[in-house]
Amino acid sequence: QVQLVESGGGLVQPGGSLRLSCAASGSFSAIDDMGWYRQAPGKERELVASITTLASTIYADSVKGRFTISRDNAKNTMYLQMNSLKPEDTAVYYCKAKGRITLFSQGNDYWGQGTQVTVSS
């Protein structure tokens, strides 16, 4: 089993910054690709950024140049540095990770509980 816990959300003014963290724990052999998703009220959940084990990254067009995704494989932790925040960034942010219970098993996707990010004056 893999458990993911997000932290770092909160209320911030437009133009401000936040750093989200996602820590993986439990009984598993490997964490492969990871990503951050967000869901605003009345909208579909969307990919914000993803990162592979070797640190290749993909960003949504809406956050390019403002957000930076990173990971520390030794700590099984992923981060999302969010700068120049805008009101439209307001959403619940979720961590997703593909985990393998054994090194030879098919990976399954796991989700965290989400952390609220609110950008408002």
Short mmCIF file of N, CA, C and O in Angstrom, two decimals:
data_model
loop_
_atom_site.label_atom_id
_atom_site.label_comp_id
_atom_site.label_asym_id
_atom_site.label_seq_id
_atom_site.Cartn_x
_atom_site.Cartn_y
_atom_site.Cartn_z
N GLN A 1 0.82 -1.17 0.00
CA GLN A 1 0.00 0.00 0.00
C GLN A 1 0.87 1.25 0.00
O GLN A 1 1.97 1.26 0.55
N VAL A 2 0.34 2.30 -0.62
CA VAL A 2 1.02 3.58 -0.70
C VAL A 2 0.08 4.65 -0.18
O VAL A 2 -1.08 4.74 -0.61
N GLN A 3 0.57 5.46 0.73
CA GLN A 3 -0.20 6.59 1.22
C GLN A 3 0.52 7.87 0.84
O GLN A 3 1.74 7.98 0.99
N LEU A 4 -0.24 8.84 0.35
CA LEU A 4 0.30 10.12 -0.07
C LEU A 4 -0.33 11.22 0.77
O LEU A 4 -1.56 11.25 0.93
N VAL A 5 0.48 12.10 1.30
CA VAL A 5 0.00 13.19 2.13
C VAL A 5 0.54 14.50 1.60
O VAL A 5 1.76 14.71 1.56
N GLU A 6 -0.37 15.40 1.20
CA GLU A 6 0.01 16.72 0.74
C GLU A 6 0.03 17.70 1.90
O GLU A 6 -0.72 17.55 2.86
N SER A 7 0.86 18.72 1.78
CA SER A 7 0.90 19.78 2.76
C SER A 7 1.40 21.06 2.09
O SER A 7 1.95 21.02 1.00
N GLY A 8 1.20 22.18 2.75
CA GLY A 8 1.72 23.44 2.26
C GLY A 8 0.70 24.38 1.67
O GLY A 8 1.03 25.52 1.31
N GLY A 9 -0.54 23.95 1.54
CA GLY A 9 -1.57 24.81 1.01
C GLY A 9 -1.94 25.90 1.99
O GLY A 9 -1.54 25.88 3.16
N GLY A 10 -2.71 26.87 1.51
CA GLY A 10 -3.13 27.96 2.36
C GLY A 10 -3.67 29.12 1.57
O GLY A 10 -3.94 29.01 0.37
N LEU A 11 -3.83 30.24 2.25
CA LEU A 11 -4.33 31.48 1.65
C LEU A 11 -3.16 32.40 1.35
O LEU A 11 -2.32 32.65 2.22
N VAL A 12 -3.12 32.90 0.12
CA VAL A 12 -2.04 33.79 -0.29
C VAL A 12 -2.59 34.88 -1.20
O VAL A 12 -3.57 34.65 -1.91
N GLN A 13 -1.97 36.05 -1.18
CA GLN A 13 -2.39 37.14 -2.04
C GLN A 13 -1.88 36.94 -3.46
O GLN A 13 -0.88 36.26 -3.68
N PRO A 14 -2.57 37.51 -4.45
CA PRO A 14 -2.06 37.44 -5.82
C PRO A 14 -0.62 37.94 -5.90
O PRO A 14 -0.26 38.94 -5.29
N GLY A 15 0.19 37.20 -6.66
CA GLY A 15 1.60 37.52 -6.76
C GLY A 15 2.46 36.83 -5.73
O GLY A 15 3.70 36.87 -5.83
N GLY A 16 1.85 36.20 -4.76
CA GLY A 16 2.58 35.51 -3.72
C GLY A 16 3.03 34.13 -4.13
O GLY A 16 2.84 33.70 -5.26
N SER A 17 3.64 33.42 -3.17
CA SER A 17 4.21 32.11 -3.44
C SER A 17 3.81 31.11 -2.37
O SER A 17 3.56 31.47 -1.21
N LEU A 18 3.75 29.85 -2.76
CA LEU A 18 3.54 28.73 -1.86
C LEU A 18 4.36 27.56 -2.36
O LEU A 18 4.63 27.45 -3.55
N ARG A 19 4.74 26.67 -1.44
CA ARG A 19 5.39 25.44 -1.82
C ARG A 19 4.61 24.27 -1.25
O ARG A 19 4.44 24.16 -0.04
N LEU A 20 4.15 23.40 -2.13
CA LEU A 20 3.43 22.21 -1.74
C LEU A 20 4.38 21.03 -1.64
O LEU A 20 5.35 20.93 -2.40
N SER A 21 4.10 20.13 -0.71
CA SER A 21 4.88 18.91 -0.55
C SER A 21 3.95 17.71 -0.59
O SER A 21 2.80 17.78 -0.17
N CYS A 22 4.47 16.60 -1.09
CA CYS A 22 3.74 15.34 -1.12
C CYS A 22 4.69 14.25 -0.67
O CYS A 22 5.69 13.98 -1.35
N ALA A 23 4.39 13.63 0.45
CA ALA A 23 5.23 12.58 1.00
C ALA A 23 4.56 11.23 0.85
O ALA A 23 3.40 11.07 1.22
N ALA A 24 5.29 10.27 0.32
CA ALA A 24 4.79 8.91 0.14
C ALA A 24 5.30 8.03 1.27
O ALA A 24 6.47 8.08 1.64
N SER A 25 4.41 7.20 1.79
CA SER A 25 4.79 6.27 2.84
C SER A 25 3.99 4.99 2.68
O SER A 25 3.01 4.94 1.94
N GLY A 26 4.42 3.94 3.38
CA GLY A 26 3.73 2.67 3.33
C GLY A 26 4.65 1.54 2.91
O GLY A 26 5.87 1.68 2.93
N SER A 27 4.04 0.43 2.55
CA SER A 27 4.78 -0.75 2.13
C SER A 27 4.83 -0.80 0.61
O SER A 27 3.86 -1.21 -0.03
N PHE A 28 5.93 -0.38 0.04
CA PHE A 28 6.11 -0.40 -1.40
C PHE A 28 7.58 -0.52 -1.73
O PHE A 28 8.44 -0.24 -0.90
N SER A 29 7.84 -0.95 -2.97
CA SER A 29 9.21 -1.13 -3.43
C SER A 29 9.71 0.03 -4.26
O SER A 29 10.92 0.28 -4.31
N ALA A 30 8.80 0.74 -4.95
CA ALA A 30 9.22 1.82 -5.82
C ALA A 30 8.09 2.80 -6.06
O ALA A 30 6.92 2.41 -6.13
N ILE A 31 8.44 4.06 -6.19
CA ILE A 31 7.55 5.11 -6.64
C ILE A 31 8.08 5.58 -7.99
O ILE A 31 9.23 6.00 -8.09
N ASP A 32 7.24 5.48 -9.00
CA ASP A 32 7.67 5.85 -10.34
C ASP A 32 7.26 7.29 -10.64
O ASP A 32 7.63 8.20 -9.90
N ASP A 33 6.51 7.51 -11.72
CA ASP A 33 6.12 8.86 -12.07
C ASP A 33 5.20 9.46 -11.01
O ASP A 33 4.39 8.77 -10.39
N MET A 34 5.31 10.77 -10.82
CA MET A 34 4.47 11.49 -9.88
C MET A 34 3.94 12.75 -10.56
O MET A 34 4.50 13.21 -11.56
N GLY A 35 2.88 13.30 -10.02
CA GLY A 35 2.33 14.50 -10.60
C GLY A 35 1.44 15.26 -9.65
O GLY A 35 0.96 14.71 -8.65
N TRP A 36 1.26 16.53 -9.96
CA TRP A 36 0.33 17.39 -9.24
C TRP A 36 -0.88 17.68 -10.13
O TRP A 36 -0.72 18.02 -11.30
N TYR A 37 -2.06 17.54 -9.57
CA TYR A 37 -3.31 17.86 -10.23
C TYR A 37 -4.06 18.87 -9.38
O TYR A 37 -3.82 19.00 -8.19
N ARG A 38 -4.99 19.57 -10.00
CA ARG A 38 -5.81 20.49 -9.24
C ARG A 38 -7.24 20.47 -9.76
O ARG A 38 -7.49 20.16 -10.92
N GLN A 39 -8.15 20.80 -8.88
CA GLN A 39 -9.55 20.84 -9.23
C GLN A 39 -10.20 22.05 -8.57
O GLN A 39 -10.22 22.15 -7.34
N ALA A 40 -10.69 22.95 -9.39
CA ALA A 40 -11.40 24.12 -8.91
C ALA A 40 -12.89 23.83 -8.89
O ALA A 40 -13.37 22.95 -9.62
N PRO A 41 -13.67 24.55 -8.08
CA PRO A 41 -15.11 24.33 -8.03
C PRO A 41 -15.75 24.43 -9.41
O PRO A 41 -15.51 25.40 -10.14
N GLY A 42 -16.53 23.43 -9.77
CA GLY A 42 -17.23 23.43 -11.04
C GLY A 42 -16.37 23.08 -12.24
O GLY A 42 -16.86 23.15 -13.38
N LYS A 43 -15.13 22.70 -12.02
CA LYS A 43 -14.23 22.37 -13.12
C LYS A 43 -13.71 20.94 -12.99
O LYS A 43 -13.77 20.34 -11.92
N GLU A 44 -13.21 20.43 -14.11
CA GLU A 44 -12.63 19.10 -14.12
C GLU A 44 -11.24 19.13 -13.48
O GLU A 44 -10.56 20.15 -13.50
N ARG A 45 -10.85 18.00 -12.93
CA ARG A 45 -9.50 17.89 -12.40
C ARG A 45 -8.51 17.92 -13.56
O ARG A 45 -8.71 17.25 -14.58
N GLU A 46 -7.45 18.69 -13.42
CA GLU A 46 -6.49 18.86 -14.50
C GLU A 46 -5.07 18.64 -14.02
O GLU A 46 -4.75 18.89 -12.85
N LEU A 47 -4.23 18.20 -14.94
CA LEU A 47 -2.81 18.03 -14.64
C LEU A 47 -2.15 19.39 -14.55
O LEU A 47 -2.30 20.23 -15.44
N VAL A 48 -1.40 19.60 -13.49
CA VAL A 48 -0.62 20.82 -13.32
C VAL A 48 0.81 20.60 -13.78
O VAL A 48 1.36 21.36 -14.57
N ALA A 49 1.43 19.54 -13.28
CA ALA A 49 2.80 19.21 -13.63
C ALA A 49 3.07 17.76 -13.28
O ALA A 49 2.46 17.22 -12.35
N SER A 50 3.97 17.13 -14.00
CA SER A 50 4.36 15.77 -13.70
C SER A 50 5.87 15.65 -13.78
O SER A 50 6.54 16.46 -14.42
N ILE A 51 6.39 14.62 -13.12
CA ILE A 51 7.83 14.42 -13.08
C ILE A 51 8.13 12.93 -13.02
O ILE A 51 7.48 12.18 -12.29
N THR A 52 9.11 12.50 -13.79
CA THR A 52 9.51 11.10 -13.80
C THR A 52 10.57 10.86 -12.74
O THR A 52 11.07 11.77 -12.09
N THR A 53 10.93 9.59 -12.59
CA THR A 53 11.98 9.22 -11.64
C THR A 53 13.29 9.92 -11.95
O THR A 53 14.04 10.28 -11.04
N LEU A 54 13.56 10.12 -13.24
CA LEU A 54 14.79 10.77 -13.66
C LEU A 54 14.63 12.28 -13.87
O LEU A 54 15.48 12.92 -14.48
N ALA A 55 13.53 12.83 -13.38
CA ALA A 55 13.31 14.27 -13.30
C ALA A 55 12.93 14.94 -14.62
O ALA A 55 13.06 16.16 -14.73
N SER A 56 12.45 14.18 -15.59
CA SER A 56 11.85 14.81 -16.76
C SER A 56 10.51 15.39 -16.35
O SER A 56 9.75 14.77 -15.61
N THR A 57 10.20 16.59 -16.82
CA THR A 57 9.01 17.30 -16.35
C THR A 57 8.09 17.71 -17.48
O THR A 57 8.52 17.94 -18.61
N ILE A 58 6.82 17.83 -17.15
CA ILE A 58 5.79 18.35 -18.05
C ILE A 58 4.95 19.34 -17.25
O ILE A 58 4.60 19.08 -16.11
N TYR A 59 4.63 20.48 -17.87
CA TYR A 59 3.83 21.50 -17.22
C TYR A 59 2.62 21.85 -18.06
O TYR A 59 2.68 21.88 -19.29
N ALA A 60 1.52 22.15 -17.40
CA ALA A 60 0.38 22.72 -18.08
C ALA A 60 0.76 24.11 -18.59
O ALA A 60 1.53 24.83 -17.95
N ASP A 61 0.22 24.49 -19.74
CA ASP A 61 0.54 25.80 -20.31
C ASP A 61 0.22 26.93 -19.35
O ASP A 61 0.93 27.95 -19.32
N SER A 62 -0.81 26.77 -18.55
CA SER A 62 -1.25 27.83 -17.67
C SER A 62 -0.28 28.13 -16.52
O SER A 62 -0.37 29.19 -15.90
N VAL A 63 0.65 27.21 -16.25
CA VAL A 63 1.57 27.40 -15.12
C VAL A 63 3.02 27.47 -15.54
O VAL A 63 3.89 27.70 -14.68
N LYS A 64 3.31 27.31 -16.81
CA LYS A 64 4.69 27.36 -17.28
C LYS A 64 5.33 28.70 -16.94
O LYS A 64 4.74 29.76 -17.13
N GLY A 65 6.54 28.64 -16.42
CA GLY A 65 7.26 29.84 -16.04
C GLY A 65 6.95 30.33 -14.65
O GLY A 65 7.64 31.21 -14.13
N ARG A 66 5.91 29.78 -14.01
CA ARG A 66 5.53 30.19 -12.66
C ARG A 66 5.70 29.09 -11.64
O ARG A 66 6.04 29.36 -10.49
N PHE A 67 5.43 27.85 -12.04
CA PHE A 67 5.50 26.71 -11.13
C PHE A 67 6.71 25.85 -11.47
O PHE A 67 7.10 25.74 -12.64
N THR A 68 7.28 25.22 -10.45
CA THR A 68 8.38 24.30 -10.64
C THR A 68 8.14 23.03 -9.84
O THR A 68 7.93 23.09 -8.63
N ILE A 69 8.15 21.89 -10.53
CA ILE A 69 7.97 20.61 -9.86
C ILE A 69 9.34 19.97 -9.64
O ILE A 69 10.24 20.10 -10.47
N SER A 70 9.50 19.30 -8.52
CA SER A 70 10.75 18.62 -8.21
C SER A 70 10.46 17.43 -7.31
O SER A 70 9.34 17.27 -6.80
N ARG A 71 11.46 16.58 -7.13
CA ARG A 71 11.29 15.42 -6.24
C ARG A 71 12.60 15.05 -5.62
O ARG A 71 13.69 15.31 -6.16
N ASP A 72 12.50 14.44 -4.45
CA ASP A 72 13.65 13.90 -3.74
C ASP A 72 13.38 12.41 -3.60
O ASP A 72 12.61 11.99 -2.74
N ASN A 73 14.01 11.62 -4.46
CA ASN A 73 13.74 10.19 -4.48
C ASN A 73 14.14 9.50 -3.17
O ASN A 73 13.51 8.53 -2.76
N ALA A 74 15.20 9.98 -2.55
CA ALA A 74 15.65 9.38 -1.29
C ALA A 74 14.61 9.56 -0.19
O ALA A 74 14.51 8.73 0.72
N LYS A 75 13.84 10.64 -0.27
CA LYS A 75 12.82 10.92 0.74
C LYS A 75 11.41 10.56 0.28
O LYS A 75 10.46 10.74 1.03
N ASN A 76 11.29 10.07 -0.96
CA ASN A 76 9.98 9.76 -1.54
C ASN A 76 9.03 10.95 -1.40
O ASN A 76 7.87 10.80 -1.04
N THR A 77 9.54 12.10 -1.72
CA THR A 77 8.79 13.34 -1.57
C THR A 77 8.84 14.16 -2.85
O THR A 77 9.89 14.25 -3.50
N MET A 78 7.72 14.75 -3.21
CA MET A 78 7.60 15.61 -4.39
C MET A 78 7.18 16.99 -3.93
O MET A 78 6.44 17.14 -2.95
N TYR A 79 7.61 18.00 -4.68
CA TYR A 79 7.33 19.38 -4.32
C TYR A 79 6.76 20.13 -5.52
O TYR A 79 7.01 19.79 -6.67
N LEU A 80 6.02 21.18 -5.23
CA LEU A 80 5.55 22.09 -6.25
C LEU A 80 5.76 23.51 -5.73
O LEU A 80 5.06 23.94 -4.82
N GLN A 81 6.74 24.21 -6.30
CA GLN A 81 6.98 25.60 -5.96
C GLN A 81 6.11 26.46 -6.86
O GLN A 81 6.22 26.41 -8.08
N MET A 82 5.23 27.24 -6.25
CA MET A 82 4.29 28.06 -6.99
C MET A 82 4.60 29.53 -6.74
O MET A 82 4.49 30.00 -5.61
N ASN A 83 4.99 30.23 -7.79
CA ASN A 83 5.29 31.65 -7.71
C ASN A 83 4.31 32.45 -8.56
O ASN A 83 3.64 31.90 -9.43
N SER A 84 4.25 33.74 -8.33
CA SER A 84 3.38 34.64 -9.09
C SER A 84 1.96 34.09 -9.17
O SER A 84 1.34 34.04 -10.23
N LEU A 85 1.44 33.70 -8.03
CA LEU A 85 0.12 33.08 -7.99
C LEU A 85 -0.98 34.04 -8.42
O LEU A 85 -0.93 35.23 -8.13
N LYS A 86 -1.96 33.47 -9.11
CA LYS A 86 -3.10 34.21 -9.62
C LYS A 86 -4.39 33.67 -9.01
O LYS A 86 -4.43 32.51 -8.59
N PRO A 87 -5.45 34.47 -8.97
CA PRO A 87 -6.72 33.97 -8.44
C PRO A 87 -7.19 32.70 -9.14
O PRO A 87 -7.79 31.83 -8.48
N GLU A 88 -6.92 32.56 -10.43
CA GLU A 88 -7.34 31.38 -11.15
C GLU A 88 -6.58 30.12 -10.76
O GLU A 88 -6.92 29.02 -11.19
N ASP A 89 -5.54 30.26 -9.95
CA ASP A 89 -4.83 29.10 -9.42
C ASP A 89 -5.55 28.49 -8.22
O ASP A 89 -5.15 27.42 -7.74
N THR A 90 -6.58 29.15 -7.73
CA THR A 90 -7.32 28.66 -6.59
C THR A 90 -7.95 27.30 -6.91
O THR A 90 -8.67 27.16 -7.89
N ALA A 91 -7.66 26.31 -6.08
CA ALA A 91 -8.15 24.95 -6.31
C ALA A 91 -7.67 24.06 -5.18
O ALA A 91 -6.85 24.46 -4.35
N VAL A 92 -8.21 22.85 -5.15
CA VAL A 92 -7.64 21.81 -4.31
C VAL A 92 -6.57 21.11 -5.13
O VAL A 92 -6.83 20.68 -6.25
N TYR A 93 -5.38 21.02 -4.59
CA TYR A 93 -4.25 20.42 -5.28
C TYR A 93 -4.03 19.01 -4.75
O TYR A 93 -3.93 18.79 -3.55
N TYR A 94 -3.93 18.06 -5.68
CA TYR A 94 -3.79 16.65 -5.34
C TYR A 94 -2.46 16.10 -5.84
O TYR A 94 -2.02 16.42 -6.94
N CYS A 95 -1.88 15.24 -5.05
CA CYS A 95 -0.68 14.51 -5.43
C CYS A 95 -1.07 13.15 -5.98
O CYS A 95 -1.94 12.48 -5.42
N LYS A 96 -0.46 12.75 -7.07
CA LYS A 96 -0.64 11.41 -7.62
C LYS A 96 0.72 10.76 -7.82
O LYS A 96 1.66 11.40 -8.28
N ALA A 97 0.79 9.47 -7.50
CA ALA A 97 2.02 8.73 -7.70
C ALA A 97 1.70 7.33 -8.19
O ALA A 97 0.71 6.73 -7.79
N LYS A 98 2.56 6.83 -9.07
CA LYS A 98 2.46 5.45 -9.51
C LYS A 98 3.42 4.65 -8.64
O LYS A 98 4.63 4.89 -8.64
N GLY A 99 2.86 3.70 -7.89
CA GLY A 99 3.66 2.90 -6.98
C GLY A 99 3.60 1.42 -7.28
O GLY A 99 2.60 0.92 -7.80
N ARG A 100 4.67 0.74 -6.96
CA ARG A 100 4.76 -0.71 -7.11
C ARG A 100 5.03 -1.34 -5.75
O ARG A 100 6.00 -0.96 -5.08
N ILE A 101 4.20 -2.29 -5.38
CA ILE A 101 4.39 -2.96 -4.09
C ILE A 101 5.65 -3.81 -4.12
O ILE A 101 6.39 -3.87 -3.14
N THR A 102 5.90 -4.47 -5.25
CA THR A 102 7.16 -5.16 -5.48
C THR A 102 7.80 -4.57 -6.73
O THR A 102 7.12 -3.92 -7.53
N LEU A 103 9.08 -4.79 -6.91
CA LEU A 103 9.78 -4.23 -8.05
C LEU A 103 9.27 -4.78 -9.38
O LEU A 103 9.44 -4.14 -10.41
N PHE A 104 8.65 -5.94 -9.36
CA PHE A 104 8.21 -6.60 -10.58
C PHE A 104 6.72 -6.48 -10.83
O PHE A 104 6.22 -6.98 -11.84
N SER A 105 5.99 -5.84 -9.95
CA SER A 105 4.55 -5.74 -10.10
C SER A 105 4.17 -4.56 -10.99
O SER A 105 4.93 -3.62 -11.17
N GLN A 106 2.96 -4.64 -11.53
CA GLN A 106 2.42 -3.54 -12.31
C GLN A 106 2.13 -2.36 -11.38
O GLN A 106 1.53 -2.54 -10.32
N GLY A 107 2.54 -1.19 -11.77
CA GLY A 107 2.30 -0.02 -10.95
C GLY A 107 0.85 0.40 -10.96
O GLY A 107 0.15 0.26 -11.96
N ASN A 108 0.40 0.92 -9.84
CA ASN A 108 -0.95 1.45 -9.71
C ASN A 108 -0.88 2.91 -9.26
O ASN A 108 0.07 3.32 -8.60
N ASP A 109 -1.89 3.66 -9.65
CA ASP A 109 -1.95 5.07 -9.27
C ASP A 109 -2.55 5.24 -7.89
O ASP A 109 -3.55 4.61 -7.55
N TYR A 110 -1.94 6.12 -7.11
CA TYR A 110 -2.42 6.46 -5.78
C TYR A 110 -2.58 7.97 -5.68
O TYR A 110 -1.82 8.72 -6.28
N TRP A 111 -3.58 8.38 -4.92
CA TRP A 111 -3.90 9.80 -4.77
C TRP A 111 -3.83 10.23 -3.31
O TRP A 111 -4.18 9.47 -2.41
N GLY A 112 -3.39 11.46 -3.10
CA GLY A 112 -3.45 12.05 -1.78
C GLY A 112 -4.82 12.64 -1.51
O GLY A 112 -5.72 12.62 -2.36
N GLN A 113 -4.99 13.18 -0.32
CA GLN A 113 -6.29 13.71 0.09
C GLN A 113 -6.55 15.13 -0.42
O GLN A 113 -7.68 15.60 -0.39
N GLY A 114 -5.52 15.80 -0.88
CA GLY A 114 -5.64 17.14 -1.40
C GLY A 114 -5.33 18.21 -0.37
O GLY A 114 -5.51 18.01 0.82
N THR A 115 -4.87 19.35 -0.85
CA THR A 115 -4.62 20.51 0.00
C THR A 115 -5.16 21.75 -0.71
O THR A 115 -4.97 21.94 -1.91
N GLN A 116 -5.85 22.59 0.04
CA GLN A 116 -6.51 23.75 -0.53
C GLN A 116 -5.53 24.90 -0.74
O GLN A 116 -4.77 25.25 0.17
N VAL A 117 -5.55 25.47 -1.93
CA VAL A 117 -4.80 26.68 -2.24
C VAL A 117 -5.80 27.75 -2.64
O VAL A 117 -6.58 27.56 -3.57
N THR A 118 -5.77 28.86 -1.93
CA THR A 118 -6.67 29.97 -2.23
C THR A 118 -5.85 31.23 -2.47
O THR A 118 -5.06 31.64 -1.61
N VAL A 119 -6.03 31.83 -3.64
CA VAL A 119 -5.32 33.05 -4.02
C VAL A 119 -6.35 34.17 -4.09
O VAL A 119 -7.20 34.19 -4.98
N SER A 120 -6.27 35.09 -3.15
CA SER A 120 -7.28 36.14 -3.05
C SER A 120 -6.72 37.33 -2.29
O SER A 120 -5.87 37.19 -1.42
N SER A 121 -7.24 38.52 -2.64
CA SER A 121 -6.90 39.73 -1.91
C SER A 121 -7.74 39.87 -0.64
O SER A 121 -7.45 40.69 0.21
#
